[in-house]
Amino acid sequence: MKSPEHVRRVISALRKEGPDKLQVVSDFDMTLSRFGFNGRRCPTSHNILDNSQVISEEGRKKLKDLLHYYYPIEIDPNRTMEEKRPLMVEWWTRAHGLLLQQKILKRDIAKIVEESEVMLRDGVNTFFDQLHQHNIPLFIFSAGVGDILEEVLRQAKVFHPNVNVMSNYMDFDDKGVLRQFKEPLIHTYNKNGSVLEKTDHFQQLSSRTNIILLGDSMGDLSMADGVANVENILTIGFLNDKVDEQRGKYRDAYDVVLEKDETLDVVNGILCYIL
Ligand code: C5P
Ligand code: MG
């Protein structure tokens, strides 16, 4: 923490004002899902599709090449978000273009997720269950693939009615074949008011002026920009990769930074204290 005093003050305010004033805004990939397990990377919602058997070998190779080219750019601490934005649009557009060539069927999504190596962070059930029990809205704002991440939550039995998702959704034709991705395209660095126009989620929650925000990317910090009249916000950042290079930026930007922590224990501890 850059300022433990600030964190203490915000947590006290969240506790004092209680669950009726609180909402949680979270990223999905590498925030609610695990970054790694036993020294191996876990898949993002895109990777779940990219690595699946429904993709041809050539398609899988091309998608992996894109990941190896663009991911280092995504997390490069020496480039600004303005520099990264057009390159992220390029990555997502090219990856979605490759996926469209693959005849992905809606009815195969559950199996694709079942057979993947996706893992949610330790403590994820406690996290979702606490929020559900206290009727606290959870808004998952993801640049991943909505249909896939919703299925991950469903299979983990945590997709409770208090959970809303904003993400990139697939559009299937009447035979259930993927034909395009729906607009607007959400990538790592446009998770802000510019894509939130499509939802009135935050307007409906205007009395909930206290926020806990969870993310793993610098782009996740603007996810709650659509909330009018924020009174207290606690931002918690998972620093998963290139920890030494990125530590300074993360500490300046997030109230709490969790380095290589594959659990939701800190978040659950805070929720347990304030609820
Ligand atoms: O849920 P979240 O917003 O974190 O999802 C985006 C993540 O998915 C990015 O951090 C990026 O590294 C990853 N990604 C991917 N394959 C793509 C595009 C993005 O794995 N084609
Ligand atoms: Mg993420």
PDB file of C-alpha atoms and ligand atoms in Angstrom:
ATOM      1  CA  MET A   1       0.000   0.000   0.000  1.00  0.00           C
ATOM      2  CA  LYS A   2       1.250   3.430  -0.823  1.00  0.00           C
ATOM      3  CA  SER A   3      -0.897   4.953   1.913  1.00  0.00           C
ATOM      4  CA  PRO A   4      -2.111   2.543   4.611  1.00  0.00           C
ATOM      5  CA  GLU A   5      -3.753   5.525   6.292  1.00  0.00           C
ATOM      6  CA  HIS A   6      -5.933   6.195   3.234  1.00  0.00           C
ATOM      7  CA  VAL A   7      -6.858   2.509   2.989  1.00  0.00           C
ATOM      8  CA  ARG A   8      -7.806   2.437   6.665  1.00  0.00           C
ATOM      9  CA  ARG A   9      -9.970   5.531   6.251  1.00  0.00           C
ATOM     10  CA  VAL A  10     -11.834   4.163   3.204  1.00  0.00           C
ATOM     11  CA  ILE A  11     -12.417   0.753   4.794  1.00  0.00           C
ATOM     12  CA  SER A  12     -13.799   2.437   7.930  1.00  0.00           C
ATOM     13  CA  ALA A  13     -16.182   4.497   5.798  1.00  0.00           C
ATOM     14  CA  LEU A  14     -17.337   1.405   3.874  1.00  0.00           C
ATOM     15  CA  ARG A  15     -17.995  -0.399   7.151  1.00  0.00           C
ATOM     16  CA  LYS A  16     -19.818   2.515   8.722  1.00  0.00           C
ATOM     17  CA  GLU A  17     -22.110   3.086   5.727  1.00  0.00           C
ATOM     18  CA  GLY A  18     -22.864  -0.599   5.313  1.00  0.00           C
ATOM     19  CA  PRO A  19     -23.944  -2.973   2.533  1.00  0.00           C
ATOM     20  CA  ASP A  20     -26.807  -0.830   1.204  1.00  0.00           C
ATOM     21  CA  LYS A  21     -24.357   1.782  -0.067  1.00  0.00           C
ATOM     22  CA  LEU A  22     -21.855  -0.665  -1.529  1.00  0.00           C
ATOM     23  CA  GLN A  23     -21.282  -2.082  -5.000  1.00  0.00           C
ATOM     24  CA  VAL A  24     -18.361  -4.082  -6.344  1.00  0.00           C
ATOM     25  CA  VAL A  25     -16.875  -3.621  -9.813  1.00  0.00           C
ATOM     26  CA  SER A  26     -14.455  -6.285 -10.980  1.00  0.00           C
ATOM     27  CA  ASP A  27     -12.420  -7.346 -13.955  1.00  0.00           C
ATOM     28  CA  PHE A  28     -12.617 -11.044 -14.850  1.00  0.00           C
ATOM     29  CA  ASP A  29      -9.509 -12.502 -16.498  1.00  0.00           C
ATOM     30  CA  MET A  30      -6.537 -12.763 -14.163  1.00  0.00           C
ATOM     31  CA  THR A  31      -8.520 -10.971 -11.427  1.00  0.00           C
ATOM     32  CA  LEU A  32     -11.326 -13.398 -10.603  1.00  0.00           C
ATOM     33  CA  SER A  33      -9.590 -16.140 -12.570  1.00  0.00           C
ATOM     34  CA  ARG A  34      -6.129 -17.399 -11.709  1.00  0.00           C
ATOM     35  CA  PHE A  35      -3.042 -16.193 -13.492  1.00  0.00           C
ATOM     36  CA  GLY A  36      -1.057 -19.354 -12.833  1.00  0.00           C
ATOM     37  CA  PHE A  37      -1.080 -22.736 -11.156  1.00  0.00           C
ATOM     38  CA  ASN A  38       1.939 -24.946 -10.417  1.00  0.00           C
ATOM     39  CA  GLY A  39       4.186 -22.725 -12.502  1.00  0.00           C
ATOM     40  CA  ARG A  40       1.905 -22.802 -15.561  1.00  0.00           C
ATOM     41  CA  ARG A  41      -0.195 -19.971 -16.959  1.00  0.00           C
ATOM     42  CA  CYS A  42      -3.949 -20.379 -16.673  1.00  0.00           C
ATOM     43  CA  PRO A  43      -6.074 -19.407 -19.688  1.00  0.00           C
ATOM     44  CA  THR A  44      -8.005 -16.167 -20.145  1.00  0.00           C
ATOM     45  CA  SER A  45     -11.546 -16.424 -21.525  1.00  0.00           C
ATOM     46  CA  HIS A  46     -10.087 -15.811 -24.995  1.00  0.00           C
ATOM     47  CA  ASN A  47      -7.446 -18.504 -24.452  1.00  0.00           C
ATOM     48  CA  ILE A  48     -10.156 -21.004 -23.429  1.00  0.00           C
ATOM     49  CA  LEU A  49     -11.482 -20.706 -26.977  1.00  0.00           C
ATOM     50  CA  ASP A  50      -8.076 -20.325 -28.655  1.00  0.00           C
ATOM     51  CA  ASN A  51      -6.767 -23.577 -27.117  1.00  0.00           C
ATOM     52  CA  SER A  52      -9.902 -25.643 -27.610  1.00  0.00           C
ATOM     53  CA  GLN A  53     -10.290 -28.630 -29.909  1.00  0.00           C
ATOM     54  CA  VAL A  54     -12.880 -26.798 -32.022  1.00  0.00           C
ATOM     55  CA  ILE A  55     -10.103 -24.565 -33.408  1.00  0.00           C
ATOM     56  CA  SER A  56      -7.947 -25.946 -36.215  1.00  0.00           C
ATOM     57  CA  GLU A  57      -4.259 -26.480 -35.519  1.00  0.00           C
ATOM     58  CA  GLU A  58      -3.384 -23.639 -37.884  1.00  0.00           C
ATOM     59  CA  GLY A  59      -5.916 -21.348 -36.192  1.00  0.00           C
ATOM     60  CA  ARG A  60      -4.509 -22.182 -32.755  1.00  0.00           C
ATOM     61  CA  LYS A  61      -0.996 -21.353 -33.944  1.00  0.00           C
ATOM     62  CA  LYS A  62      -2.059 -18.016 -35.411  1.00  0.00           C
ATOM     63  CA  LEU A  63      -3.931 -17.064 -32.214  1.00  0.00           C
ATOM     64  CA  LYS A  64      -0.884 -17.996 -30.123  1.00  0.00           C
ATOM     65  CA  ASP A  65       1.351 -15.875 -32.365  1.00  0.00           C
ATOM     66  CA  LEU A  66      -0.949 -12.898 -31.801  1.00  0.00           C
ATOM     67  CA  LEU A  67      -0.801 -13.444 -28.030  1.00  0.00           C
ATOM     68  CA  HIS A  68       3.001 -13.600 -28.070  1.00  0.00           C
ATOM     69  CA  TYR A  69       3.189 -10.413 -30.097  1.00  0.00           C
ATOM     70  CA  TYR A  70       0.553  -8.267 -28.389  1.00  0.00           C
ATOM     71  CA  TYR A  71       0.567  -9.398 -24.736  1.00  0.00           C
ATOM     72  CA  PRO A  72       4.035  -7.903 -24.026  1.00  0.00           C
ATOM     73  CA  ILE A  73       2.738  -4.632 -25.491  1.00  0.00           C
ATOM     74  CA  GLU A  74      -0.382  -4.791 -23.293  1.00  0.00           C
ATOM     75  CA  ILE A  75       1.673  -4.959 -20.088  1.00  0.00           C
ATOM     76  CA  ASP A  76       4.666  -2.834 -21.179  1.00  0.00           C
ATOM     77  CA  PRO A  77       5.155  -0.274 -18.380  1.00  0.00           C
ATOM     78  CA  ASN A  78       7.127   1.991 -20.737  1.00  0.00           C
ATOM     79  CA  ARG A  79       4.289   2.683 -23.181  1.00  0.00           C
ATOM     80  CA  THR A  80       1.338   4.960 -22.477  1.00  0.00           C
ATOM     81  CA  MET A  81      -2.279   3.833 -22.698  1.00  0.00           C
ATOM     82  CA  GLU A  82      -2.704   6.166 -25.690  1.00  0.00           C
ATOM     83  CA  GLU A  83       0.070   4.307 -27.519  1.00  0.00           C
ATOM     84  CA  LYS A  84      -1.377   0.932 -26.585  1.00  0.00           C
ATOM     85  CA  ARG A  85      -5.016   1.597 -27.469  1.00  0.00           C
ATOM     86  CA  PRO A  86      -4.838   1.223 -31.290  1.00  0.00           C
ATOM     87  CA  LEU A  87      -2.630  -1.848 -30.892  1.00  0.00           C
ATOM     88  CA  MET A  88      -5.159  -3.462 -28.565  1.00  0.00           C
ATOM     89  CA  VAL A  89      -7.958  -2.782 -31.071  1.00  0.00           C
ATOM     90  CA  GLU A  90      -5.717  -4.451 -33.661  1.00  0.00           C
ATOM     91  CA  TRP A  91      -5.153  -7.524 -31.413  1.00  0.00           C
ATOM     92  CA  TRP A  92      -8.817  -8.018 -30.550  1.00  0.00           C
ATOM     93  CA  THR A  93      -9.923  -7.420 -34.163  1.00  0.00           C
ATOM     94  CA  ARG A  94      -7.405  -9.886 -35.589  1.00  0.00           C
ATOM     95  CA  ALA A  95      -8.142 -12.522 -32.919  1.00  0.00           C
ATOM     96  CA  HIS A  96     -11.903 -12.208 -33.370  1.00  0.00           C
ATOM     97  CA  GLY A  97     -11.407 -12.416 -37.141  1.00  0.00           C
ATOM     98  CA  LEU A  98      -9.555 -15.715 -36.740  1.00  0.00           C
ATOM     99  CA  LEU A  99     -12.232 -17.077 -34.396  1.00  0.00           C
ATOM    100  CA  LEU A 100     -14.932 -16.217 -36.943  1.00  0.00           C
ATOM    101  CA  GLN A 101     -13.248 -18.500 -39.491  1.00  0.00           C
ATOM    102  CA  GLN A 102     -13.671 -21.479 -37.160  1.00  0.00           C
ATOM    103  CA  LYS A 103     -17.373 -22.404 -37.152  1.00  0.00           C
ATOM    104  CA  ILE A 104     -17.740 -22.171 -33.392  1.00  0.00           C
ATOM    105  CA  LEU A 105     -21.088 -23.545 -32.234  1.00  0.00           C
ATOM    106  CA  LYS A 106     -23.114 -22.099 -29.386  1.00  0.00           C
ATOM    107  CA  ARG A 107     -23.977 -25.568 -28.165  1.00  0.00           C
ATOM    108  CA  ASP A 108     -20.261 -26.411 -27.781  1.00  0.00           C
ATOM    109  CA  ILE A 109     -19.464 -23.578 -25.342  1.00  0.00           C
ATOM    110  CA  ALA A 110     -20.211 -25.572 -22.185  1.00  0.00           C
ATOM    111  CA  LYS A 111     -17.964 -28.423 -23.345  1.00  0.00           C
ATOM    112  CA  ILE A 112     -15.188 -26.025 -24.403  1.00  0.00           C
ATOM    113  CA  VAL A 113     -15.186 -24.541 -20.887  1.00  0.00           C
ATOM    114  CA  GLU A 114     -15.432 -27.953 -19.181  1.00  0.00           C
ATOM    115  CA  GLU A 115     -12.427 -29.237 -21.089  1.00  0.00           C
ATOM    116  CA  SER A 116     -10.309 -26.111 -20.515  1.00  0.00           C
ATOM    117  CA  GLU A 117      -7.703 -25.516 -17.827  1.00  0.00           C
ATOM    118  CA  VAL A 118      -9.415 -22.392 -16.490  1.00  0.00           C
ATOM    119  CA  MET A 119      -9.264 -21.920 -12.725  1.00  0.00           C
ATOM    120  CA  LEU A 120     -10.840 -19.283 -10.531  1.00  0.00           C
ATOM    121  CA  ARG A 121      -8.861 -17.779  -7.655  1.00  0.00           C
ATOM    122  CA  ASP A 122      -8.894 -19.535  -4.302  1.00  0.00           C
ATOM    123  CA  GLY A 123     -11.671 -18.105  -2.146  1.00  0.00           C
ATOM    124  CA  VAL A 124     -13.897 -17.316  -5.113  1.00  0.00           C
ATOM    125  CA  ASN A 125     -16.930 -19.086  -3.594  1.00  0.00           C
ATOM    126  CA  THR A 126     -16.672 -17.101  -0.361  1.00  0.00           C
ATOM    127  CA  PHE A 127     -16.374 -13.908  -2.404  1.00  0.00           C
ATOM    128  CA  PHE A 128     -19.455 -14.507  -4.580  1.00  0.00           C
ATOM    129  CA  ASP A 129     -21.499 -15.956  -1.721  1.00  0.00           C
ATOM    130  CA  GLN A 130     -20.806 -13.023   0.635  1.00  0.00           C
ATOM    131  CA  LEU A 131     -21.887 -10.512  -1.991  1.00  0.00           C
ATOM    132  CA  HIS A 132     -24.987 -12.536  -2.830  1.00  0.00           C
ATOM    133  CA  GLN A 133     -26.021 -12.964   0.818  1.00  0.00           C
ATOM    134  CA  HIS A 134     -25.798  -9.220   1.422  1.00  0.00           C
ATOM    135  CA  ASN A 135     -27.479  -8.283  -1.891  1.00  0.00           C
ATOM    136  CA  ILE A 136     -24.455  -6.351  -3.069  1.00  0.00           C
ATOM    137  CA  PRO A 137     -24.362  -5.872  -6.839  1.00  0.00           C
ATOM    138  CA  LEU A 138     -21.272  -7.203  -8.584  1.00  0.00           C
ATOM    139  CA  PHE A 139     -20.528  -5.745 -11.993  1.00  0.00           C
ATOM    140  CA  ILE A 140     -17.997  -7.774 -13.975  1.00  0.00           C
ATOM    141  CA  PHE A 141     -16.488  -5.575 -16.668  1.00  0.00           C
ATOM    142  CA  SER A 142     -14.381  -7.717 -18.957  1.00  0.00           C
ATOM    143  CA  ALA A 143     -12.503  -7.351 -22.202  1.00  0.00           C
ATOM    144  CA  GLY A 144     -12.689 -11.133 -22.464  1.00  0.00           C
ATOM    145  CA  VAL A 145     -15.453 -13.179 -24.093  1.00  0.00           C
ATOM    146  CA  GLY A 146     -18.773 -12.802 -22.264  1.00  0.00           C
ATOM    147  CA  ASP A 147     -20.313 -16.119 -23.342  1.00  0.00           C
ATOM    148  CA  ILE A 148     -17.225 -17.977 -22.122  1.00  0.00           C
ATOM    149  CA  LEU A 149     -16.797 -16.201 -18.803  1.00  0.00           C
ATOM    150  CA  GLU A 150     -20.491 -16.532 -17.969  1.00  0.00           C
ATOM    151  CA  GLU A 151     -20.187 -20.277 -18.580  1.00  0.00           C
ATOM    152  CA  VAL A 152     -17.123 -20.410 -16.299  1.00  0.00           C
ATOM    153  CA  LEU A 153     -19.168 -18.722 -13.545  1.00  0.00           C
ATOM    154  CA  ARG A 154     -22.131 -21.036 -14.183  1.00  0.00           C
ATOM    155  CA  GLN A 155     -19.987 -24.165 -13.952  1.00  0.00           C
ATOM    156  CA  ALA A 156     -18.425 -22.846 -10.739  1.00  0.00           C
ATOM    157  CA  LYS A 157     -21.993 -22.291  -9.419  1.00  0.00           C
ATOM    158  CA  VAL A 158     -21.336 -18.651  -8.560  1.00  0.00           C
ATOM    159  CA  PHE A 159     -23.389 -16.890 -11.242  1.00  0.00           C
ATOM    160  CA  HIS A 160     -25.899 -15.515  -8.732  1.00  0.00           C
ATOM    161  CA  PRO A 161     -28.643 -12.999  -9.610  1.00  0.00           C
ATOM    162  CA  ASN A 162     -26.660 -10.076  -8.122  1.00  0.00           C
ATOM    163  CA  VAL A 163     -23.997 -10.527 -10.835  1.00  0.00           C
ATOM    164  CA  ASN A 164     -24.073  -8.482 -14.057  1.00  0.00           C
ATOM    165  CA  VAL A 165     -21.573  -8.819 -16.877  1.00  0.00           C
ATOM    166  CA  MET A 166     -20.420  -6.341 -19.507  1.00  0.00           C
ATOM    167  CA  SER A 167     -18.108  -7.975 -22.020  1.00  0.00           C
ATOM    168  CA  ASN A 168     -17.564  -8.971 -25.654  1.00  0.00           C
ATOM    169  CA  TYR A 169     -20.472 -11.206 -26.603  1.00  0.00           C
ATOM    170  CA  MET A 170     -20.697 -13.584 -29.521  1.00  0.00           C
ATOM    171  CA  ASP A 171     -23.457 -13.326 -32.076  1.00  0.00           C
ATOM    172  CA  PHE A 172     -24.666 -16.645 -33.483  1.00  0.00           C
ATOM    173  CA  ASP A 173     -26.704 -17.209 -36.656  1.00  0.00           C
ATOM    174  CA  ASP A 174     -29.960 -19.180 -36.632  1.00  0.00           C
ATOM    175  CA  LYS A 175     -28.010 -22.435 -36.914  1.00  0.00           C
ATOM    176  CA  GLY A 176     -26.044 -21.540 -33.777  1.00  0.00           C
ATOM    177  CA  VAL A 177     -22.783 -20.809 -35.638  1.00  0.00           C
ATOM    178  CA  LEU A 178     -20.663 -17.839 -34.552  1.00  0.00           C
ATOM    179  CA  ARG A 179     -21.057 -15.095 -37.144  1.00  0.00           C
ATOM    180  CA  GLN A 180     -19.650 -12.027 -35.405  1.00  0.00           C
ATOM    181  CA  PHE A 181     -18.815 -10.370 -32.112  1.00  0.00           C
ATOM    182  CA  LYS A 182     -21.285  -7.788 -30.870  1.00  0.00           C
ATOM    183  CA  GLU A 183     -20.387  -4.131 -30.548  1.00  0.00           C
ATOM    184  CA  PRO A 184     -18.897  -2.288 -28.790  1.00  0.00           C
ATOM    185  CA  LEU A 185     -15.500  -3.924 -28.807  1.00  0.00           C
ATOM    186  CA  ILE A 186     -14.113  -3.897 -25.273  1.00  0.00           C
ATOM    187  CA  HIS A 187     -10.335  -4.129 -24.918  1.00  0.00           C
ATOM    188  CA  THR A 188      -7.993  -3.586 -21.986  1.00  0.00           C
ATOM    189  CA  TYR A 189      -7.802   0.178 -22.363  1.00  0.00           C
ATOM    190  CA  ASN A 190     -11.354   1.312 -23.140  1.00  0.00           C
ATOM    191  CA  LYS A 191     -13.049  -0.026 -20.017  1.00  0.00           C
ATOM    192  CA  ASN A 192     -14.621   3.297 -19.167  1.00  0.00           C
ATOM    193  CA  GLY A 193     -17.591   5.532 -19.889  1.00  0.00           C
ATOM    194  CA  SER A 194     -16.990   5.240 -23.644  1.00  0.00           C
ATOM    195  CA  VAL A 195     -18.369   1.687 -23.780  1.00  0.00           C
ATOM    196  CA  LEU A 196     -20.743   1.978 -20.813  1.00  0.00           C
ATOM    197  CA  GLU A 197     -23.284   3.981 -22.821  1.00  0.00           C
ATOM    198  CA  LYS A 198     -24.813   0.645 -23.819  1.00  0.00           C
ATOM    199  CA  THR A 199     -25.867  -0.144 -20.264  1.00  0.00           C
ATOM    200  CA  ASP A 200     -27.808   1.712 -17.614  1.00  0.00           C
ATOM    201  CA  HIS A 201     -26.371  -0.541 -14.919  1.00  0.00           C
ATOM    202  CA  PHE A 202     -24.744   2.227 -12.907  1.00  0.00           C
ATOM    203  CA  GLN A 203     -27.699   4.623 -13.237  1.00  0.00           C
ATOM    204  CA  GLN A 204     -29.884   1.979 -11.596  1.00  0.00           C
ATOM    205  CA  LEU A 205     -27.489   1.807  -8.672  1.00  0.00           C
ATOM    206  CA  SER A 206     -27.153   5.527  -8.087  1.00  0.00           C
ATOM    207  CA  SER A 207     -27.657   5.204  -4.320  1.00  0.00           C
ATOM    208  CA  ARG A 208     -24.649   2.895  -4.079  1.00  0.00           C
ATOM    209  CA  THR A 209     -21.906   5.458  -3.868  1.00  0.00           C
ATOM    210  CA  ASN A 210     -19.290   3.264  -2.177  1.00  0.00           C
ATOM    211  CA  ILE A 211     -17.208   1.033  -4.398  1.00  0.00           C
ATOM    212  CA  ILE A 212     -14.691  -1.743  -4.189  1.00  0.00           C
ATOM    213  CA  LEU A 213     -12.888  -2.095  -7.519  1.00  0.00           C
ATOM    214  CA  LEU A 214     -10.809  -5.167  -8.408  1.00  0.00           C
ATOM    215  CA  GLY A 215      -8.493  -5.364 -11.389  1.00  0.00           C
ATOM    216  CA  ASP A 216      -5.186  -6.655 -12.687  1.00  0.00           C
ATOM    217  CA  SER A 217      -4.434  -4.140 -15.419  1.00  0.00           C
ATOM    218  CA  MET A 218      -3.823  -0.406 -15.374  1.00  0.00           C
ATOM    219  CA  GLY A 219      -6.814  -0.178 -17.717  1.00  0.00           C
ATOM    220  CA  ASP A 220      -9.110  -1.605 -15.046  1.00  0.00           C
ATOM    221  CA  LEU A 221      -8.864   1.536 -12.920  1.00  0.00           C
ATOM    222  CA  SER A 222     -11.435   3.385 -15.041  1.00  0.00           C
ATOM    223  CA  MET A 223     -14.084   0.624 -14.803  1.00  0.00           C
ATOM    224  CA  ALA A 224     -16.170   2.560 -12.263  1.00  0.00           C
ATOM    225  CA  ASP A 225     -16.020   5.864 -14.173  1.00  0.00           C
ATOM    226  CA  GLY A 226     -19.717   5.509 -15.002  1.00  0.00           C
ATOM    227  CA  VAL A 227     -20.698   5.753 -11.331  1.00  0.00           C
ATOM    228  CA  ALA A 228     -21.975   9.226 -10.536  1.00  0.00           C
ATOM    229  CA  ASN A 229     -21.277  10.695  -7.081  1.00  0.00           C
ATOM    230  CA  VAL A 230     -18.683   8.214  -5.870  1.00  0.00           C
ATOM    231  CA  GLU A 231     -18.156   8.860  -2.178  1.00  0.00           C
ATOM    232  CA  ASN A 232     -15.612   6.215  -1.230  1.00  0.00           C
ATOM    233  CA  ILE A 233     -13.677   3.914  -3.510  1.00  0.00           C
ATOM    234  CA  LEU A 234     -11.149   1.239  -2.609  1.00  0.00           C
ATOM    235  CA  THR A 235      -9.109  -0.049  -5.539  1.00  0.00           C
ATOM    236  CA  ILE A 236      -7.360  -3.401  -5.246  1.00  0.00           C
ATOM    237  CA  GLY A 237      -4.921  -4.454  -7.960  1.00  0.00           C
ATOM    238  CA  PHE A 238      -3.538  -7.910  -8.625  1.00  0.00           C
ATOM    239  CA  LEU A 239       0.000  -7.593  -9.911  1.00  0.00           C
ATOM    240  CA  ASN A 240       0.555 -10.951 -11.594  1.00  0.00           C
ATOM    241  CA  ASP A 241       3.335 -10.514 -14.120  1.00  0.00           C
ATOM    242  CA  LYS A 242       6.608  -8.550 -14.467  1.00  0.00           C
ATOM    243  CA  VAL A 243       6.218  -7.673 -10.810  1.00  0.00           C
ATOM    244  CA  ASP A 244       9.477  -5.781 -10.295  1.00  0.00           C
ATOM    245  CA  GLU A 245       9.074  -3.677 -13.440  1.00  0.00           C
ATOM    246  CA  GLN A 246       5.445  -2.786 -12.734  1.00  0.00           C
ATOM    247  CA  ARG A 247       5.472  -2.380  -8.939  1.00  0.00           C
ATOM    248  CA  GLY A 248       5.981   1.401  -8.909  1.00  0.00           C
ATOM    249  CA  LYS A 249       3.148   2.155 -11.320  1.00  0.00           C
ATOM    250  CA  TYR A 250       0.749  -0.207  -9.576  1.00  0.00           C
ATOM    251  CA  ARG A 251       1.490   1.237  -6.145  1.00  0.00           C
ATOM    252  CA  ASP A 252       0.892   4.737  -7.412  1.00  0.00           C
ATOM    253  CA  ALA A 253      -2.354   3.762  -9.084  1.00  0.00           C
ATOM    254  CA  TYR A 254      -4.061   1.156  -6.845  1.00  0.00           C
ATOM    255  CA  ASP A 255      -4.783   1.635  -3.125  1.00  0.00           C
ATOM    256  CA  VAL A 256      -3.817  -1.961  -2.402  1.00  0.00           C
ATOM    257  CA  VAL A 257      -1.506  -4.027  -4.612  1.00  0.00           C
ATOM    258  CA  LEU A 258      -1.393  -7.820  -4.240  1.00  0.00           C
ATOM    259  CA  GLU A 259       1.736  -9.293  -5.732  1.00  0.00           C
ATOM    260  CA  LYS A 260       1.576 -12.821  -7.117  1.00  0.00           C
ATOM    261  CA  ASP A 261      -1.379 -13.603  -4.878  1.00  0.00           C
ATOM    262  CA  GLU A 262      -3.609 -16.270  -6.430  1.00  0.00           C
ATOM    263  CA  THR A 263      -6.288 -15.904  -3.759  1.00  0.00           C
ATOM    264  CA  LEU A 264      -9.170 -13.588  -2.966  1.00  0.00           C
ATOM    265  CA  ASP A 265      -8.272 -13.773   0.734  1.00  0.00           C
ATOM    266  CA  VAL A 266      -7.504 -10.071   1.165  1.00  0.00           C
ATOM    267  CA  VAL A 267     -10.713  -9.052  -0.587  1.00  0.00           C
ATOM    268  CA  ASN A 268     -12.724 -11.584   1.444  1.00  0.00           C
ATOM    269  CA  GLY A 269     -11.126 -10.344   4.662  1.00  0.00           C
ATOM    270  CA  ILE A 270     -12.106  -6.757   3.867  1.00  0.00           C
ATOM    271  CA  LEU A 271     -15.668  -7.804   2.942  1.00  0.00           C
ATOM    272  CA  CYS A 272     -15.977  -9.845   6.119  1.00  0.00           C
ATOM    273  CA  TYR A 273     -14.899  -6.822   8.171  1.00  0.00           C
ATOM    274  CA  ILE A 274     -17.203  -4.301   6.523  1.00  0.00           C
ATOM    275  CA  LEU A 275     -20.348  -6.454   6.158  1.00  0.00           C
TER     276      LEU A 275
HETATM  277  O1  C5P B   1     -11.338  -9.853 -18.372  1.00  0.00           O
HETATM  278  P1  C5P B   1     -10.213  -9.014 -18.890  1.00  0.00           P
HETATM  279  O2  C5P B   1     -10.648  -7.620 -19.194  1.00  0.00           O
HETATM  280  O3  C5P B   1      -9.014  -9.083 -18.030  1.00  0.00           O
HETATM  281  O4  C5P B   1      -9.832  -9.708 -20.310  1.00  0.00           O
HETATM  282  C1  C5P B   1      -8.845  -9.282 -21.132  1.00  0.00           C
HETATM  283  C2  C5P B   1      -7.583 -10.098 -21.077  1.00  0.00           C
HETATM  284  O5  C5P B   1      -7.603 -11.102 -22.084  1.00  0.00           O
HETATM  285  C3  C5P B   1      -6.415  -9.200 -21.418  1.00  0.00           C
HETATM  286  O6  C5P B   1      -5.694  -8.864 -20.272  1.00  0.00           O
HETATM  287  C4  C5P B   1      -5.580  -9.968 -22.441  1.00  0.00           C
HETATM  288  O7  C5P B   1      -4.277 -10.278 -21.981  1.00  0.00           O
HETATM  289  C5  C5P B   1      -6.339 -11.235 -22.703  1.00  0.00           C
HETATM  290  N1  C5P B   1      -6.542 -11.470 -24.150  1.00  0.00           N
HETATM  291  C6  C5P B   1      -6.291 -12.723 -24.661  1.00  0.00           C
HETATM  292  N2  C5P B   1      -6.490 -12.974 -26.001  1.00  0.00           N
HETATM  293  C7  C5P B   1      -6.956 -12.005 -26.819  1.00  0.00           C
HETATM  294  C8  C5P B   1      -7.250 -10.738 -26.310  1.00  0.00           C
HETATM  295  C9  C5P B   1      -7.024 -10.515 -24.956  1.00  0.00           C
HETATM  296  O8  C5P B   1      -5.868 -13.606 -23.905  1.00  0.00           O
HETATM  297  N3  C5P B   1      -7.175 -12.279 -28.087  1.00  0.00           N
HETATM  298 MG    MG B   2      -7.751  -8.845 -16.445  1.00  0.00          MG
END
